[in-house]
Amino acid sequence: MSRTRRGLLNGARTAFAERGVRKTTMQHVAAAAGVAKATLYNHFRTKDDVAHALIAFELDRLAALAAELPLTVAVPALAEEVGGHPVLRRLAETEPETLVQMMGLDADRWGDVVVTLGSALRISRPEAELVCRWLLGLVLQPGTVQERAAQAAVVTGQLVG
């Protein structure tokens, strides 16, 4: 991924976390990325395109994080990333319907996410399915840091046990 595109997506994450998706404009994204609006439009036609690219970018980032860590550290780290993600938290508070819509994946895309995460964590497909469903639950109901840590310990215990 180009440095410019990465910067645009980081700007989108900042803008969406500050204003939510509905209230964020392409100008807000461009400003948060520190580029002209024309630069943003060179990469994305619509705000929806930006949002979809940000989801893919974040999923790739999480898989890369998981791949770098041992399982016992990766699972709690993923829980914290998902449970504390600024865009997800903003949407849960102000635009829950947008959040649910963004998290809805068709069967093929869901399968891709499961396989990617399973590969990154070095676990079986059924185990990856369980972890993905748990993480998706954290998107909607993150609980507290302590609750996520306790849940991650249970999930990890099942995976290594």
mmCIF file with all atom_site columns, C-alpha atoms in Angstrom:
data_model
loop_
_atom_site.group_PDB
_atom_site.id
_atom_site.type_symbol
_atom_site.label_atom_id
_atom_site.label_alt_id
_atom_site.label_comp_id
_atom_site.label_asym_id
_atom_site.label_entity_id
_atom_site.label_seq_id
_atom_site.pdbx_PDB_ins_code
_atom_site.Cartn_x
_atom_site.Cartn_y
_atom_site.Cartn_z
_atom_site.occupancy
_atom_site.B_iso_or_equiv
_atom_site.pdbx_formal_charge
_atom_site.auth_seq_id
_atom_site.auth_comp_id
_atom_site.auth_asym_id
_atom_site.auth_atom_id
_atom_site.pdbx_PDB_model_num
ATOM 1   C CA . MET A 1 1   ? 0.000   0.000   0.000  1.00 0.00 ? 1   MET A CA 1
ATOM 2   C CA . SER A 1 2   ? 1.307   3.421   -0.894 1.00 0.00 ? 2   SER A CA 1
ATOM 3   C CA . ARG A 1 3   ? 2.279   5.873   1.791  1.00 0.00 ? 3   ARG A CA 1
ATOM 4   C CA . THR A 1 4   ? -0.338  8.308   0.471  1.00 0.00 ? 4   THR A CA 1
ATOM 5   C CA . ARG A 1 5   ? -3.151  5.774   0.670  1.00 0.00 ? 5   ARG A CA 1
ATOM 6   C CA . ARG A 1 6   ? -2.061  4.723   4.174  1.00 0.00 ? 6   ARG A CA 1
ATOM 7   C CA . GLY A 1 7   ? -2.073  8.391   5.202  1.00 0.00 ? 7   GLY A CA 1
ATOM 8   C CA . LEU A 1 8   ? -5.546  8.866   3.749  1.00 0.00 ? 8   LEU A CA 1
ATOM 9   C CA . LEU A 1 9   ? -6.879  5.879   5.677  1.00 0.00 ? 9   LEU A CA 1
ATOM 10  C CA . ASN A 1 10  ? -5.234  7.076   8.884  1.00 0.00 ? 10  ASN A CA 1
ATOM 11  C CA . GLY A 1 11  ? -6.894  10.439  8.277  1.00 0.00 ? 11  GLY A CA 1
ATOM 12  C CA . ALA A 1 12  ? -10.219 8.698   7.729  1.00 0.00 ? 12  ALA A CA 1
ATOM 13  C CA . ARG A 1 13  ? -9.801  6.827   11.023 1.00 0.00 ? 13  ARG A CA 1
ATOM 14  C CA . THR A 1 14  ? -9.187  10.149  12.796 1.00 0.00 ? 14  THR A CA 1
ATOM 15  C CA . ALA A 1 15  ? -12.092 11.942  11.108 1.00 0.00 ? 15  ALA A CA 1
ATOM 16  C CA . PHE A 1 16  ? -14.553 9.071   11.632 1.00 0.00 ? 16  PHE A CA 1
ATOM 17  C CA . ALA A 1 17  ? -13.517 8.763   15.292 1.00 0.00 ? 17  ALA A CA 1
ATOM 18  C CA . GLU A 1 18  ? -14.116 12.499  15.831 1.00 0.00 ? 18  GLU A CA 1
ATOM 19  C CA . ARG A 1 19  ? -17.388 12.926  13.947 1.00 0.00 ? 19  ARG A CA 1
ATOM 20  C CA . GLY A 1 20  ? -18.776 9.510   13.092 1.00 0.00 ? 20  GLY A CA 1
ATOM 21  C CA . VAL A 1 21  ? -19.303 8.365   9.533  1.00 0.00 ? 21  VAL A CA 1
ATOM 22  C CA . ARG A 1 22  ? -22.476 10.300  8.766  1.00 0.00 ? 22  ARG A CA 1
ATOM 23  C CA . LYS A 1 23  ? -21.169 13.690  9.864  1.00 0.00 ? 23  LYS A CA 1
ATOM 24  C CA . THR A 1 24  ? -17.734 13.274  8.307  1.00 0.00 ? 24  THR A CA 1
ATOM 25  C CA . THR A 1 25  ? -17.247 14.793  4.869  1.00 0.00 ? 25  THR A CA 1
ATOM 26  C CA . MET A 1 26  ? -14.583 14.073  2.310  1.00 0.00 ? 26  MET A CA 1
ATOM 27  C CA . GLN A 1 27  ? -13.116 17.467  3.244  1.00 0.00 ? 27  GLN A CA 1
ATOM 28  C CA . HIS A 1 28  ? -12.828 16.332  6.878  1.00 0.00 ? 28  HIS A CA 1
ATOM 29  C CA . VAL A 1 29  ? -10.991 13.178  5.777  1.00 0.00 ? 29  VAL A CA 1
ATOM 30  C CA . ALA A 1 30  ? -8.647  15.146  3.531  1.00 0.00 ? 30  ALA A CA 1
ATOM 31  C CA . ALA A 1 31  ? -7.925  17.677  6.275  1.00 0.00 ? 31  ALA A CA 1
ATOM 32  C CA . ALA A 1 32  ? -7.245  14.932  8.838  1.00 0.00 ? 32  ALA A CA 1
ATOM 33  C CA . ALA A 1 33  ? -4.882  13.295  6.343  1.00 0.00 ? 33  ALA A CA 1
ATOM 34  C CA . GLY A 1 34  ? -3.174  16.623  5.627  1.00 0.00 ? 34  GLY A CA 1
ATOM 35  C CA . VAL A 1 35  ? -3.881  16.524  1.890  1.00 0.00 ? 35  VAL A CA 1
ATOM 36  C CA . ALA A 1 36  ? -5.970  18.408  -0.637 1.00 0.00 ? 36  ALA A CA 1
ATOM 37  C CA . LYS A 1 37  ? -9.439  17.059  -1.280 1.00 0.00 ? 37  LYS A CA 1
ATOM 38  C CA . ALA A 1 38  ? -8.405  16.351  -4.881 1.00 0.00 ? 38  ALA A CA 1
ATOM 39  C CA . THR A 1 39  ? -5.764  13.926  -3.592 1.00 0.00 ? 39  THR A CA 1
ATOM 40  C CA . LEU A 1 40  ? -8.418  12.063  -1.637 1.00 0.00 ? 40  LEU A CA 1
ATOM 41  C CA . TYR A 1 41  ? -10.656 11.892  -4.714 1.00 0.00 ? 41  TYR A CA 1
ATOM 42  C CA . ASN A 1 42  ? -7.742  10.480  -6.723 1.00 0.00 ? 42  ASN A CA 1
ATOM 43  C CA . HIS A 1 43  ? -7.909  7.424   -4.461 1.00 0.00 ? 43  HIS A CA 1
ATOM 44  C CA . PHE A 1 44  ? -11.585 7.218   -3.448 1.00 0.00 ? 44  PHE A CA 1
ATOM 45  C CA . ARG A 1 45  ? -14.763 8.236   -5.253 1.00 0.00 ? 45  ARG A CA 1
ATOM 46  C CA . THR A 1 46  ? -17.066 8.347   -2.230 1.00 0.00 ? 46  THR A CA 1
ATOM 47  C CA . LYS A 1 47  ? -17.044 8.388   1.544  1.00 0.00 ? 47  LYS A CA 1
ATOM 48  C CA . ASP A 1 48  ? -18.453 4.841   1.445  1.00 0.00 ? 48  ASP A CA 1
ATOM 49  C CA . ASP A 1 49  ? -15.407 3.793   -0.571 1.00 0.00 ? 49  ASP A CA 1
ATOM 50  C CA . VAL A 1 50  ? -13.210 5.326   2.124  1.00 0.00 ? 50  VAL A CA 1
ATOM 51  C CA . ALA A 1 51  ? -15.131 3.509   4.884  1.00 0.00 ? 51  ALA A CA 1
ATOM 52  C CA . HIS A 1 52  ? -14.879 0.146   3.101  1.00 0.00 ? 52  HIS A CA 1
ATOM 53  C CA . ALA A 1 53  ? -11.169 0.630   2.468  1.00 0.00 ? 53  ALA A CA 1
ATOM 54  C CA . LEU A 1 54  ? -10.663 1.561   6.127  1.00 0.00 ? 54  LEU A CA 1
ATOM 55  C CA . ILE A 1 55  ? -12.361 -1.656  7.257  1.00 0.00 ? 55  ILE A CA 1
ATOM 56  C CA . ALA A 1 56  ? -10.096 -3.716  4.991  1.00 0.00 ? 56  ALA A CA 1
ATOM 57  C CA . PHE A 1 57  ? -7.045  -1.753  6.168  1.00 0.00 ? 57  PHE A CA 1
ATOM 58  C CA . GLU A 1 58  ? -7.929  -2.297  9.828  1.00 0.00 ? 58  GLU A CA 1
ATOM 59  C CA . LEU A 1 59  ? -8.550  -6.026  9.295  1.00 0.00 ? 59  LEU A CA 1
ATOM 60  C CA . ASP A 1 60  ? -5.149  -6.334  7.614  1.00 0.00 ? 60  ASP A CA 1
ATOM 61  C CA . ARG A 1 61  ? -3.549  -4.374  10.445 1.00 0.00 ? 61  ARG A CA 1
ATOM 62  C CA . LEU A 1 62  ? -5.108  -6.642  13.063 1.00 0.00 ? 62  LEU A CA 1
ATOM 63  C CA . ALA A 1 63  ? -4.016  -9.792  11.212 1.00 0.00 ? 63  ALA A CA 1
ATOM 64  C CA . ALA A 1 64  ? -0.463  -8.440  10.980 1.00 0.00 ? 64  ALA A CA 1
ATOM 65  C CA . LEU A 1 65  ? -0.497  -7.664  14.700 1.00 0.00 ? 65  LEU A CA 1
ATOM 66  C CA . ALA A 1 66  ? -1.743  -11.164 15.529 1.00 0.00 ? 66  ALA A CA 1
ATOM 67  C CA . ALA A 1 67  ? 0.883   -12.784 13.306 1.00 0.00 ? 67  ALA A CA 1
ATOM 68  C CA . GLU A 1 68  ? 3.717   -11.027 15.160 1.00 0.00 ? 68  GLU A CA 1
ATOM 69  C CA . LEU A 1 69  ? 2.672   -12.214 18.629 1.00 0.00 ? 69  LEU A CA 1
ATOM 70  C CA . PRO A 1 70  ? 2.391   -15.524 20.398 1.00 0.00 ? 70  PRO A CA 1
ATOM 71  C CA . LEU A 1 71  ? -1.211  -16.713 20.703 1.00 0.00 ? 71  LEU A CA 1
ATOM 72  C CA . THR A 1 72  ? -1.414  -15.980 24.425 1.00 0.00 ? 72  THR A CA 1
ATOM 73  C CA . VAL A 1 73  ? -0.517  -12.346 23.750 1.00 0.00 ? 73  VAL A CA 1
ATOM 74  C CA . ALA A 1 74  ? -2.248  -11.966 20.371 1.00 0.00 ? 74  ALA A CA 1
ATOM 75  C CA . VAL A 1 75  ? -5.769  -12.819 21.560 1.00 0.00 ? 75  VAL A CA 1
ATOM 76  C CA . PRO A 1 76  ? -5.812  -10.236 24.385 1.00 0.00 ? 76  PRO A CA 1
ATOM 77  C CA . ALA A 1 77  ? -4.175  -7.689  22.061 1.00 0.00 ? 77  ALA A CA 1
ATOM 78  C CA . LEU A 1 78  ? -6.893  -8.231  19.456 1.00 0.00 ? 78  LEU A CA 1
ATOM 79  C CA . ALA A 1 79  ? -9.561  -7.863  22.140 1.00 0.00 ? 79  ALA A CA 1
ATOM 80  C CA . GLU A 1 80  ? -8.116  -4.508  23.188 1.00 0.00 ? 80  GLU A CA 1
ATOM 81  C CA . GLU A 1 81  ? -7.736  -3.303  19.605 1.00 0.00 ? 81  GLU A CA 1
ATOM 82  C CA . VAL A 1 82  ? -11.348 -4.160  18.804 1.00 0.00 ? 82  VAL A CA 1
ATOM 83  C CA . GLY A 1 83  ? -12.839 -3.163  22.158 1.00 0.00 ? 83  GLY A CA 1
ATOM 84  C CA . GLY A 1 84  ? -11.026 0.154   22.273 1.00 0.00 ? 84  GLY A CA 1
ATOM 85  C CA . HIS A 1 85  ? -11.009 1.082   18.582 1.00 0.00 ? 85  HIS A CA 1
ATOM 86  C CA . PRO A 1 86  ? -11.905 4.785   18.375 1.00 0.00 ? 86  PRO A CA 1
ATOM 87  C CA . VAL A 1 87  ? -14.050 4.529   15.241 1.00 0.00 ? 87  VAL A CA 1
ATOM 88  C CA . LEU A 1 88  ? -15.950 1.508   16.521 1.00 0.00 ? 88  LEU A CA 1
ATOM 89  C CA . ARG A 1 89  ? -16.554 3.171   19.874 1.00 0.00 ? 89  ARG A CA 1
ATOM 90  C CA . ARG A 1 90  ? -17.764 6.380   18.211 1.00 0.00 ? 90  ARG A CA 1
ATOM 91  C CA . LEU A 1 91  ? -20.135 4.492   15.937 1.00 0.00 ? 91  LEU A CA 1
ATOM 92  C CA . ALA A 1 92  ? -21.445 2.352   18.794 1.00 0.00 ? 92  ALA A CA 1
ATOM 93  C CA . GLU A 1 93  ? -22.297 5.538   20.705 1.00 0.00 ? 93  GLU A CA 1
ATOM 94  C CA . THR A 1 94  ? -23.692 7.685   17.914 1.00 0.00 ? 94  THR A CA 1
ATOM 95  C CA . GLU A 1 95  ? -24.475 5.510   14.880 1.00 0.00 ? 95  GLU A CA 1
ATOM 96  C CA . PRO A 1 96  ? -25.192 1.935   15.964 1.00 0.00 ? 96  PRO A CA 1
ATOM 97  C CA . GLU A 1 97  ? -27.111 1.203   12.769 1.00 0.00 ? 97  GLU A CA 1
ATOM 98  C CA . THR A 1 98  ? -24.111 2.273   10.685 1.00 0.00 ? 98  THR A CA 1
ATOM 99  C CA . LEU A 1 99  ? -21.848 0.075   12.791 1.00 0.00 ? 99  LEU A CA 1
ATOM 100 C CA . VAL A 1 100 ? -24.070 -2.971  12.329 1.00 0.00 ? 100 VAL A CA 1
ATOM 101 C CA . GLN A 1 101 ? -24.270 -2.331  8.594  1.00 0.00 ? 101 GLN A CA 1
ATOM 102 C CA . MET A 1 102 ? -20.484 -1.984  8.306  1.00 0.00 ? 102 MET A CA 1
ATOM 103 C CA . MET A 1 103 ? -19.866 -5.194  10.250 1.00 0.00 ? 103 MET A CA 1
ATOM 104 C CA . GLY A 1 104 ? -22.251 -7.255  8.144  1.00 0.00 ? 104 GLY A CA 1
ATOM 105 C CA . LEU A 1 105 ? -20.156 -9.367  5.793  1.00 0.00 ? 105 LEU A CA 1
ATOM 106 C CA . ASP A 1 106 ? -21.371 -11.742 3.134  1.00 0.00 ? 106 ASP A CA 1
ATOM 107 C CA . ALA A 1 107 ? -20.395 -15.399 3.532  1.00 0.00 ? 107 ALA A CA 1
ATOM 108 C CA . ASP A 1 108 ? -17.390 -15.166 1.211  1.00 0.00 ? 108 ASP A CA 1
ATOM 109 C CA . ARG A 1 109 ? -15.919 -12.089 2.896  1.00 0.00 ? 109 ARG A CA 1
ATOM 110 C CA . TRP A 1 110 ? -16.570 -13.564 6.358  1.00 0.00 ? 110 TRP A CA 1
ATOM 111 C CA . GLY A 1 111 ? -14.775 -16.729 5.258  1.00 0.00 ? 111 GLY A CA 1
ATOM 112 C CA . ASP A 1 112 ? -11.816 -14.648 4.087  1.00 0.00 ? 112 ASP A CA 1
ATOM 113 C CA . VAL A 1 113 ? -11.630 -12.879 7.460  1.00 0.00 ? 113 VAL A CA 1
ATOM 114 C CA . VAL A 1 114 ? -11.777 -16.199 9.329  1.00 0.00 ? 114 VAL A CA 1
ATOM 115 C CA . VAL A 1 115 ? -9.041  -17.752 7.185  1.00 0.00 ? 115 VAL A CA 1
ATOM 116 C CA . THR A 1 116 ? -6.835  -14.660 7.465  1.00 0.00 ? 116 THR A CA 1
ATOM 117 C CA . LEU A 1 117 ? -7.159  -14.458 11.232 1.00 0.00 ? 117 LEU A CA 1
ATOM 118 C CA . GLY A 1 118 ? -6.737  -18.211 11.630 1.00 0.00 ? 118 GLY A CA 1
ATOM 119 C CA . SER A 1 119 ? -3.554  -18.111 9.604  1.00 0.00 ? 119 SER A CA 1
ATOM 120 C CA . ALA A 1 120 ? -2.231  -15.135 11.562 1.00 0.00 ? 120 ALA A CA 1
ATOM 121 C CA . LEU A 1 121 ? -2.964  -16.821 14.894 1.00 0.00 ? 121 LEU A CA 1
ATOM 122 C CA . ARG A 1 122 ? -1.865  -20.240 13.613 1.00 0.00 ? 122 ARG A CA 1
ATOM 123 C CA . ILE A 1 123 ? -5.109  -21.921 14.684 1.00 0.00 ? 123 ILE A CA 1
ATOM 124 C CA . SER A 1 124 ? -7.651  -24.179 12.973 1.00 0.00 ? 124 SER A CA 1
ATOM 125 C CA . ARG A 1 125 ? -10.622 -22.909 10.967 1.00 0.00 ? 125 ARG A CA 1
ATOM 126 C CA . PRO A 1 126 ? -13.198 -23.777 13.689 1.00 0.00 ? 126 PRO A CA 1
ATOM 127 C CA . GLU A 1 127 ? -11.029 -22.068 16.306 1.00 0.00 ? 127 GLU A CA 1
ATOM 128 C CA . ALA A 1 128 ? -10.647 -19.017 14.066 1.00 0.00 ? 128 ALA A CA 1
ATOM 129 C CA . GLU A 1 129 ? -14.407 -18.931 13.546 1.00 0.00 ? 129 GLU A CA 1
ATOM 130 C CA . LEU A 1 130 ? -14.915 -18.864 17.312 1.00 0.00 ? 130 LEU A CA 1
ATOM 131 C CA . VAL A 1 131 ? -12.352 -16.075 17.819 1.00 0.00 ? 131 VAL A CA 1
ATOM 132 C CA . CYS A 1 132 ? -13.848 -14.006 14.986 1.00 0.00 ? 132 CYS A CA 1
ATOM 133 C CA . ARG A 1 133 ? -17.367 -14.332 16.370 1.00 0.00 ? 133 ARG A CA 1
ATOM 134 C CA . TRP A 1 134 ? -16.152 -13.349 19.839 1.00 0.00 ? 134 TRP A CA 1
ATOM 135 C CA . LEU A 1 135 ? -14.288 -10.329 18.443 1.00 0.00 ? 135 LEU A CA 1
ATOM 136 C CA . LEU A 1 136 ? -17.362 -9.315  16.465 1.00 0.00 ? 136 LEU A CA 1
ATOM 137 C CA . GLY A 1 137 ? -19.313 -9.403  19.724 1.00 0.00 ? 137 GLY A CA 1
ATOM 138 C CA . LEU A 1 138 ? -16.750 -7.038  21.226 1.00 0.00 ? 138 LEU A CA 1
ATOM 139 C CA . VAL A 1 139 ? -17.421 -4.589  18.399 1.00 0.00 ? 139 VAL A CA 1
ATOM 140 C CA . LEU A 1 140 ? -21.016 -4.242  19.565 1.00 0.00 ? 140 LEU A CA 1
ATOM 141 C CA . GLN A 1 141 ? -20.558 -4.818  23.312 1.00 0.00 ? 141 GLN A CA 1
ATOM 142 C CA . PRO A 1 142 ? -16.924 -4.180  24.260 1.00 0.00 ? 142 PRO A CA 1
ATOM 143 C CA . GLY A 1 143 ? -17.322 -4.376  28.016 1.00 0.00 ? 143 GLY A CA 1
ATOM 144 C CA . THR A 1 144 ? -14.500 -3.107  30.192 1.00 0.00 ? 144 THR A CA 1
ATOM 145 C CA . VAL A 1 145 ? -10.773 -3.629  29.849 1.00 0.00 ? 145 VAL A CA 1
ATOM 146 C CA . GLN A 1 146 ? -10.945 -6.104  32.720 1.00 0.00 ? 146 GLN A CA 1
ATOM 147 C CA . GLU A 1 147 ? -13.840 -8.020  31.164 1.00 0.00 ? 147 GLU A CA 1
ATOM 148 C CA . ARG A 1 148 ? -12.044 -8.239  27.823 1.00 0.00 ? 148 ARG A CA 1
ATOM 149 C CA . ALA A 1 149 ? -8.888  -9.488  29.552 1.00 0.00 ? 149 ALA A CA 1
ATOM 150 C CA . ALA A 1 150 ? -10.843 -12.152 31.434 1.00 0.00 ? 150 ALA A CA 1
ATOM 151 C CA . GLN A 1 151 ? -12.645 -13.257 28.278 1.00 0.00 ? 151 GLN A CA 1
ATOM 152 C CA . ALA A 1 152 ? -9.384  -13.333 26.323 1.00 0.00 ? 152 ALA A CA 1
ATOM 153 C CA . ALA A 1 153 ? -7.894  -15.582 29.008 1.00 0.00 ? 153 ALA A CA 1
ATOM 154 C CA . VAL A 1 154 ? -10.822 -17.995 28.655 1.00 0.00 ? 154 VAL A CA 1
ATOM 155 C CA . VAL A 1 155 ? -10.639 -17.979 24.850 1.00 0.00 ? 155 VAL A CA 1
ATOM 156 C CA . THR A 1 156 ? -6.854  -18.437 24.886 1.00 0.00 ? 156 THR A CA 1
ATOM 157 C CA . GLY A 1 157 ? -7.161  -21.222 27.450 1.00 0.00 ? 157 GLY A CA 1
ATOM 158 C CA . GLN A 1 158 ? -9.532  -23.071 25.137 1.00 0.00 ? 158 GLN A CA 1
ATOM 159 C CA . LEU A 1 159 ? -7.207  -22.621 22.182 1.00 0.00 ? 159 LEU A CA 1
ATOM 160 C CA . VAL A 1 160 ? -4.042  -23.843 23.897 1.00 0.00 ? 160 VAL A CA 1
ATOM 161 C CA . GLY A 1 161 ? -5.696  -26.360 26.232 1.00 0.00 ? 161 GLY A CA 1
#
